[in-house]
mmCIF file of C-alpha atoms in Angstrom:
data_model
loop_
_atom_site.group_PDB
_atom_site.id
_atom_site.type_symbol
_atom_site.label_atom_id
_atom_site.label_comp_id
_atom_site.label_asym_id
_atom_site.label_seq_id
_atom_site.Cartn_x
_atom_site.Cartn_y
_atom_site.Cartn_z
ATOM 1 C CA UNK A 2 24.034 -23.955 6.867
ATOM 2 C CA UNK A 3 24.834 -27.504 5.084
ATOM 3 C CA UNK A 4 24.350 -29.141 8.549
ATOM 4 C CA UNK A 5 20.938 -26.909 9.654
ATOM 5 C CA UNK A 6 19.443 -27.687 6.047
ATOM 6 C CA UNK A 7 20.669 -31.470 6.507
ATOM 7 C CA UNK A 8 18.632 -31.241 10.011
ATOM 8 C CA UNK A 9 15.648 -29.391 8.481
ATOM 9 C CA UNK A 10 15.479 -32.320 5.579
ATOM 10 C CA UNK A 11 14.717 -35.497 7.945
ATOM 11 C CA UNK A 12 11.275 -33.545 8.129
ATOM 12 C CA UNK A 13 10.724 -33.130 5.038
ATOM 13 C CA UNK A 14 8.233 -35.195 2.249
ATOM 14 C CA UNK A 15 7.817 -34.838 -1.442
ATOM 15 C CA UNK A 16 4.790 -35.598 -2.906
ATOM 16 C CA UNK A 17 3.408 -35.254 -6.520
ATOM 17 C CA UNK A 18 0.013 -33.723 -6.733
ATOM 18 C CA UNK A 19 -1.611 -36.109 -8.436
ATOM 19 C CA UNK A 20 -5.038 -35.742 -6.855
ATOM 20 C CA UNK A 21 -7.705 -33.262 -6.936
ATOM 21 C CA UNK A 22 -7.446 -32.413 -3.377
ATOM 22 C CA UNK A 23 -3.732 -32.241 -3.358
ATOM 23 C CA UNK A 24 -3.620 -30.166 -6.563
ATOM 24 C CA UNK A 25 -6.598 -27.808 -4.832
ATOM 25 C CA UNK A 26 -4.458 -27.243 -1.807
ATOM 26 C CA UNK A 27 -1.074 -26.451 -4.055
ATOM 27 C CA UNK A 28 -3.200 -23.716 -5.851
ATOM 28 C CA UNK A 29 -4.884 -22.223 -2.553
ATOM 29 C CA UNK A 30 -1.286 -21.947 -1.038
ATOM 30 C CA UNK A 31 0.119 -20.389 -4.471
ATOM 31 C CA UNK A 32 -2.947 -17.752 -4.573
ATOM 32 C CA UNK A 33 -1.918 -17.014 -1.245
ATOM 33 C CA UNK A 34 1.338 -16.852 -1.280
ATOM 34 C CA UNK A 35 1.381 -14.849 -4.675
ATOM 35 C CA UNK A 36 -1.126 -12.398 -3.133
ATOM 36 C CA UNK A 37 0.864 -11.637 -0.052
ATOM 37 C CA UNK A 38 3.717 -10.561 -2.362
ATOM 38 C CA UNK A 39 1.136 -8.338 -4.306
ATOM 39 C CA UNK A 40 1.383 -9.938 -7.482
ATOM 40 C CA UNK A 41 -2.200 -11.349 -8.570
ATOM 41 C CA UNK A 42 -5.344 -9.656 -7.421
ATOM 42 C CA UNK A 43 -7.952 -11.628 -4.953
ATOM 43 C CA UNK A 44 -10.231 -14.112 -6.207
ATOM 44 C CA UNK A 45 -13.557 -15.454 -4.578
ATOM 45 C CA UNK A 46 -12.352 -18.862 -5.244
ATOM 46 C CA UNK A 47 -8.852 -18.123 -3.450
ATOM 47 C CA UNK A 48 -6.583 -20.477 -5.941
ATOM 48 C CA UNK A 49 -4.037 -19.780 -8.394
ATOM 49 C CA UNK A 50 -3.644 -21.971 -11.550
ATOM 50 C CA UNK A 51 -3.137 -22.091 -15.047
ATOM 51 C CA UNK A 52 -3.258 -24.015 -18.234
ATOM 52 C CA UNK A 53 -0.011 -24.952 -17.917
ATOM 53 C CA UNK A 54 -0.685 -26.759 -14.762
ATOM 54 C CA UNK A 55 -2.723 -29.714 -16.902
ATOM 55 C CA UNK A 56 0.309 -30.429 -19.602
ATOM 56 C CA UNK A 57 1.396 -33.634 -19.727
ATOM 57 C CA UNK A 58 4.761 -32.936 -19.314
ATOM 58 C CA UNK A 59 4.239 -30.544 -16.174
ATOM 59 C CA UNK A 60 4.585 -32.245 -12.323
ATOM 60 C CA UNK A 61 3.528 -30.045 -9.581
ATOM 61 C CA UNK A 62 5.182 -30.971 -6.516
ATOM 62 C CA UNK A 63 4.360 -30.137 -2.750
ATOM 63 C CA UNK A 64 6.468 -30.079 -0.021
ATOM 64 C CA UNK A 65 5.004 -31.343 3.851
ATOM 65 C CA UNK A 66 7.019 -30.364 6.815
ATOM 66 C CA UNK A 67 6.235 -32.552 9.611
ATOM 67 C CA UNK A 68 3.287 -33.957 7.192
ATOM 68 C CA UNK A 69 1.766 -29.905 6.626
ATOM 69 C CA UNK A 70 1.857 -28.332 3.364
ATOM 70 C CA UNK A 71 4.453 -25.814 3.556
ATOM 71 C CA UNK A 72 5.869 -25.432 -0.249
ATOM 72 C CA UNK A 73 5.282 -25.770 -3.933
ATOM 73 C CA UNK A 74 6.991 -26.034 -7.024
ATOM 74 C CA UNK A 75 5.914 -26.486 -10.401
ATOM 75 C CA UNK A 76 8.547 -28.331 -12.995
ATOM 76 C CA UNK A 77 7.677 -28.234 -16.907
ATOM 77 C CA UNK A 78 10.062 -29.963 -18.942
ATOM 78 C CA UNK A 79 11.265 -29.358 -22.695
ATOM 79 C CA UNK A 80 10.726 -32.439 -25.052
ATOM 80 C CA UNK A 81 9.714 -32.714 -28.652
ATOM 81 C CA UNK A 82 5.821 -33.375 -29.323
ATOM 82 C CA UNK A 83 4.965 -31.957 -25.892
ATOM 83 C CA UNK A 84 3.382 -28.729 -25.033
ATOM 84 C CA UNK A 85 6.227 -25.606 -24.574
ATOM 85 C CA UNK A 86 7.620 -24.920 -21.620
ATOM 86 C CA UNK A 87 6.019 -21.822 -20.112
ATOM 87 C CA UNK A 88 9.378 -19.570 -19.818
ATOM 88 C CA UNK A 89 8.958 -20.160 -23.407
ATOM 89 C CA UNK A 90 6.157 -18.374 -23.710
ATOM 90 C CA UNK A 91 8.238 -15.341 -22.295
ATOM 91 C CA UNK A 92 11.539 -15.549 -23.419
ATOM 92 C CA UNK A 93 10.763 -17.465 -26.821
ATOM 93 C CA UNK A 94 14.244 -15.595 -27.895
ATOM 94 C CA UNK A 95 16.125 -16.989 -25.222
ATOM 95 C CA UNK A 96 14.456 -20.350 -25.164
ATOM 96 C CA UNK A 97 13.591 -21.912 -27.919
ATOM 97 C CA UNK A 98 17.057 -21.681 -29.972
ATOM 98 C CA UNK A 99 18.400 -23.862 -27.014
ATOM 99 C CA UNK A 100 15.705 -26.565 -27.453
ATOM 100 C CA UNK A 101 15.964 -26.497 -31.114
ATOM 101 C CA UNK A 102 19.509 -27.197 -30.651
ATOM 102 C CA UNK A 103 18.262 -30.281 -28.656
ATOM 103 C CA UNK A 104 18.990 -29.485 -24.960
ATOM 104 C CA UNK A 105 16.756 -30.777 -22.196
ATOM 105 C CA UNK A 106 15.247 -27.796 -19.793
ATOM 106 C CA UNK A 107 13.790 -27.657 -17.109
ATOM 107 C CA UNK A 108 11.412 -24.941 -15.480
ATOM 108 C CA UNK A 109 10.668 -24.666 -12.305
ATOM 109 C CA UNK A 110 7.597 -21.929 -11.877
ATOM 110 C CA UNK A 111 5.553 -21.208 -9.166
ATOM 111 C CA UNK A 112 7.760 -21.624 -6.377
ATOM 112 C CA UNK A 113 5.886 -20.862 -3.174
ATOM 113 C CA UNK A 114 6.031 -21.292 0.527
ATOM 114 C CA UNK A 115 3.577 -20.783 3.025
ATOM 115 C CA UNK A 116 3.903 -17.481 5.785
ATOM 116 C CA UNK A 117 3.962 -19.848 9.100
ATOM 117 C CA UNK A 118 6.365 -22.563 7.554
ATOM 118 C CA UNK A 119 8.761 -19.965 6.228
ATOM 119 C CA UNK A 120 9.324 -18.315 9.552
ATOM 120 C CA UNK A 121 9.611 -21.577 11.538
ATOM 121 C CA UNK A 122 11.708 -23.517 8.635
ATOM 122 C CA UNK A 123 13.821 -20.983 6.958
ATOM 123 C CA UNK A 124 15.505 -23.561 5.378
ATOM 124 C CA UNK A 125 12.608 -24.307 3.340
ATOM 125 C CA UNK A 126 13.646 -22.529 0.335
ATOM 126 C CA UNK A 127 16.133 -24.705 0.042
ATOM 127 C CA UNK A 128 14.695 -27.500 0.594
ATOM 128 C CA UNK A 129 12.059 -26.831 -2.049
ATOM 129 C CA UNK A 130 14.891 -26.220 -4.989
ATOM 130 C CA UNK A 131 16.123 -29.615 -4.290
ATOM 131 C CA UNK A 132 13.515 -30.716 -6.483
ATOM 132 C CA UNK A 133 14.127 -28.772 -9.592
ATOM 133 C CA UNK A 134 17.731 -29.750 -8.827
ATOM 134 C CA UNK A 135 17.047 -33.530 -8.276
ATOM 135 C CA UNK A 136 14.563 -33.776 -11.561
ATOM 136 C CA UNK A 137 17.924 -32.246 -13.413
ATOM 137 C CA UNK A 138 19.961 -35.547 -12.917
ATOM 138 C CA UNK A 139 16.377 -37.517 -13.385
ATOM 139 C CA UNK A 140 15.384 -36.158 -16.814
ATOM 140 C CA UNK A 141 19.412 -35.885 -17.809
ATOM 141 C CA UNK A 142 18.691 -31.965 -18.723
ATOM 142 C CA UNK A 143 20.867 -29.662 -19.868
ATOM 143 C CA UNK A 144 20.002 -26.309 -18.340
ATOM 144 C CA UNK A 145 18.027 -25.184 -15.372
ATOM 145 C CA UNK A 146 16.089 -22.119 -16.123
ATOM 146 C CA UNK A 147 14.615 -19.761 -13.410
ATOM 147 C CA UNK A 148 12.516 -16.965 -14.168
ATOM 148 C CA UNK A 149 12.231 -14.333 -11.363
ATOM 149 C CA UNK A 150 11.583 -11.106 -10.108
ATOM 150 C CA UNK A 151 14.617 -9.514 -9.884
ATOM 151 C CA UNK A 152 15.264 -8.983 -6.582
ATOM 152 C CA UNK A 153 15.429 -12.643 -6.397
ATOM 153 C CA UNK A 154 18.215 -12.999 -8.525
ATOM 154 C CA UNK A 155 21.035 -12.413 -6.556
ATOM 155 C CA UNK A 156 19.923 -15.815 -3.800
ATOM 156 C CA UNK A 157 20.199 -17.974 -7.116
ATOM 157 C CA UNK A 158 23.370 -16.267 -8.445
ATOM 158 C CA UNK A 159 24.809 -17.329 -4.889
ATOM 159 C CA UNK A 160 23.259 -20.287 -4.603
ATOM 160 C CA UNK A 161 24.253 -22.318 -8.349
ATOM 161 C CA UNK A 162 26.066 -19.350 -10.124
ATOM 162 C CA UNK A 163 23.387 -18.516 -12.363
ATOM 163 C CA UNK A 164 24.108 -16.159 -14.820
ATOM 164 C CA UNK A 165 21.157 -13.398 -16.306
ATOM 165 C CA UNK A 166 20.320 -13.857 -19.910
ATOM 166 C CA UNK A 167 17.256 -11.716 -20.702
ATOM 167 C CA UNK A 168 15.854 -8.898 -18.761
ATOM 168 C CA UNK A 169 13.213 -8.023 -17.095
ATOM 169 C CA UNK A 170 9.490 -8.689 -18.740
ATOM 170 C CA UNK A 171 5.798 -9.094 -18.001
ATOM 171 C CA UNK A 172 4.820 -12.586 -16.809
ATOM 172 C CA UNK A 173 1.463 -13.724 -18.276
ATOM 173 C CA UNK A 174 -0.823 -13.283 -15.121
ATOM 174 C CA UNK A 175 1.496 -11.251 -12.571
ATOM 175 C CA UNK A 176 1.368 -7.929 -12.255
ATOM 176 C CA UNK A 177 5.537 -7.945 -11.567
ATOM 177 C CA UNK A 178 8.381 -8.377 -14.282
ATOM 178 C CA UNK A 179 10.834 -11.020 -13.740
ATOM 179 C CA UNK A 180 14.016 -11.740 -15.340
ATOM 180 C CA UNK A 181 15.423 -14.768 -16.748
ATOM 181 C CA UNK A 182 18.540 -16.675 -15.449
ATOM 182 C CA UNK A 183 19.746 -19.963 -16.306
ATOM 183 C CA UNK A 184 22.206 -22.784 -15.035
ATOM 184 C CA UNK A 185 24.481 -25.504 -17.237
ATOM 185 C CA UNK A 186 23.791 -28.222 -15.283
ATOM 186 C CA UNK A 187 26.634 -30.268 -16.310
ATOM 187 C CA UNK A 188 29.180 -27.844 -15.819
ATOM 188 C CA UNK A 189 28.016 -26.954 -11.871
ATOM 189 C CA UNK A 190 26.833 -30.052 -10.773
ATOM 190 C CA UNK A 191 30.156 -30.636 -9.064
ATOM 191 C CA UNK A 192 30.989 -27.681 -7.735
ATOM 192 C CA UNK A 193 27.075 -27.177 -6.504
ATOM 193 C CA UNK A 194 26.825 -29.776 -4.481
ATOM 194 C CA UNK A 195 30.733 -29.761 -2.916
ATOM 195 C CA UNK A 196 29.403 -26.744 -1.629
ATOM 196 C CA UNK A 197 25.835 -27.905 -0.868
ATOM 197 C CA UNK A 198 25.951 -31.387 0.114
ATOM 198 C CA UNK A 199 22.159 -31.735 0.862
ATOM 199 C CA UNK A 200 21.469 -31.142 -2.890
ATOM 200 C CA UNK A 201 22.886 -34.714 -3.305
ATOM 201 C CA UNK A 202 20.179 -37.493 -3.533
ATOM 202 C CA UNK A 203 19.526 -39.708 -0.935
ATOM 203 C CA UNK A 204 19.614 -43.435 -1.460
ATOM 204 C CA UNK A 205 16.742 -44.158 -3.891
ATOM 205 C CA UNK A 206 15.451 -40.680 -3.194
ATOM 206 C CA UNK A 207 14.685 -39.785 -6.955
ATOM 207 C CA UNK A 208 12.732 -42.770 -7.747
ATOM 208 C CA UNK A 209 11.062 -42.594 -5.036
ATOM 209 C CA UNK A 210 10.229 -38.384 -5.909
ATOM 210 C CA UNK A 211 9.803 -38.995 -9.567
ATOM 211 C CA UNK A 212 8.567 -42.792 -9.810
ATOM 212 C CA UNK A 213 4.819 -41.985 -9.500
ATOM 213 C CA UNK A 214 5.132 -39.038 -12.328
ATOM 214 C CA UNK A 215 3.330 -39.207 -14.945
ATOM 215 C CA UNK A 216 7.100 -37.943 -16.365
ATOM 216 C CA UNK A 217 8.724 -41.602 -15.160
ATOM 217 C CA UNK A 218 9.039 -42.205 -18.697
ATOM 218 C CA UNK A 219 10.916 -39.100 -20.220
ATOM 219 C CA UNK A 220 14.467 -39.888 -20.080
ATOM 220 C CA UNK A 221 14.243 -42.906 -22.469
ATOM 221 C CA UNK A 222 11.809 -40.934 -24.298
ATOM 222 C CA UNK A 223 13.475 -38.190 -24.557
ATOM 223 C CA UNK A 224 16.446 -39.777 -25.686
ATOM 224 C CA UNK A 225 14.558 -41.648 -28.198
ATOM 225 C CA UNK A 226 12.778 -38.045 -29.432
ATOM 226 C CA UNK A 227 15.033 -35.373 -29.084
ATOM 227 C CA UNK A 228 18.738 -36.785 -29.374
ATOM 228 C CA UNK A 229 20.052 -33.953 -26.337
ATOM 229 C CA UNK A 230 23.094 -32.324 -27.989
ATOM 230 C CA UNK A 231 25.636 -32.191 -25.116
ATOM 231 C CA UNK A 232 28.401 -29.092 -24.789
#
């Protein structure tokens, strides 16, 4: 698998959506995606978004095979001053005790991929959680929350070792509980990516993902802000 996903990434580019068109074709490809698995209703205008989606500290990212649009993945991260993480919203009992204690999270939502691309690259979900995995070592976070249905569950359990720390409940906007796992970063990052070399970054890879962000900031920042409180 290591070498086919290794293969799979030389065709591979990941872009910020930064401008209107980009961020228009993300949200088509989530309402479609999203209504394929039954979980919004159809819309006349045939895109999915949110407010969450115009937070400052929120980077949707989409992911071109062979320069097409094939994935998406949204990443909010926790910092002082900034609006709240949307698993927050959710799982405020889970959640917010661990950023009041001052670790960094990140939250990757709206993880989608389209029908054709799937089928032809089925290594694209893993390509696609190399971002939430690279913006871990960028923004020097803590914990790697993942919100999903559960039937999900199990891929991530496999994939990082997750481990489930709220059950099931209604997601603002989908008509399908999810559940919440999370990951401590520090302690898998070895072990992850012995197993998993491709979740390494290339040479200059994360500036290169993260450098245009609006986010390029937020390690200093958060530093500064939120003194992380490392276990």
């Amino acid at each position: 698998m290591n070498d086919r996903v290794m293969r799979a990434l030389e065709r591979i580019d990941y872009r910020p959506a930064l401008s209107h068109e980009d961020r228009e074709q993300v949200f088509n490809l989530r309402y479609r995606a999203y209504l394929r698995e039954g979980v919004i209703a159809a819309s006349e205008d045939e895109r999915f978004t949110d407010p969450v989606d115009e937070q400052p500290n929120c980077l949707i990212f989409g992911v071109y095979a062979d320069g097409e649009l094939a994935g998406a993945i949204r990443l909010s991260i926790s910092i002082p001053g900034l609006p709240q993480i949307p698993t927050a919203h959710v799982f405020p009992d889970t959640v917010l005790p661990q950023i009041e204690a001052g670790r960094m999270l990140v939250d990757p939502t709206r993880f989608v991929a389209d029908a054709r691309w799937s089928r032809e690259l089925p290594e694209l979900a893993y390509l696609t959680l190399r971002l939430p995995w690279l913006a871990m070592e960028q923004f020097e976070a803590d914990v790697m929350l993942a919100a999903v249905r559960p039937e999900h569950y199990p891929f991530y359990r496999r994939l990082w070792g997750n481990t489930v720390v709220s059950p099931p409940r209604l997601y603002p906007g989908l008509a399908k509980p999810v559940m919440l796992s999370q990951l401590d970063y520090p302690k898998a990052v070895s072990r992850v990516e012995a197993l998993y070399p491709f979740f390494q970054a290339r040479e200059d890879e994360r500036a290169a993902i993260f450098g245009a962000c609006p986010l390029a900031w937020l390690p200093a920042a958060a530093a500064h802000l939120a003194q992380p409180i490392r276990t």
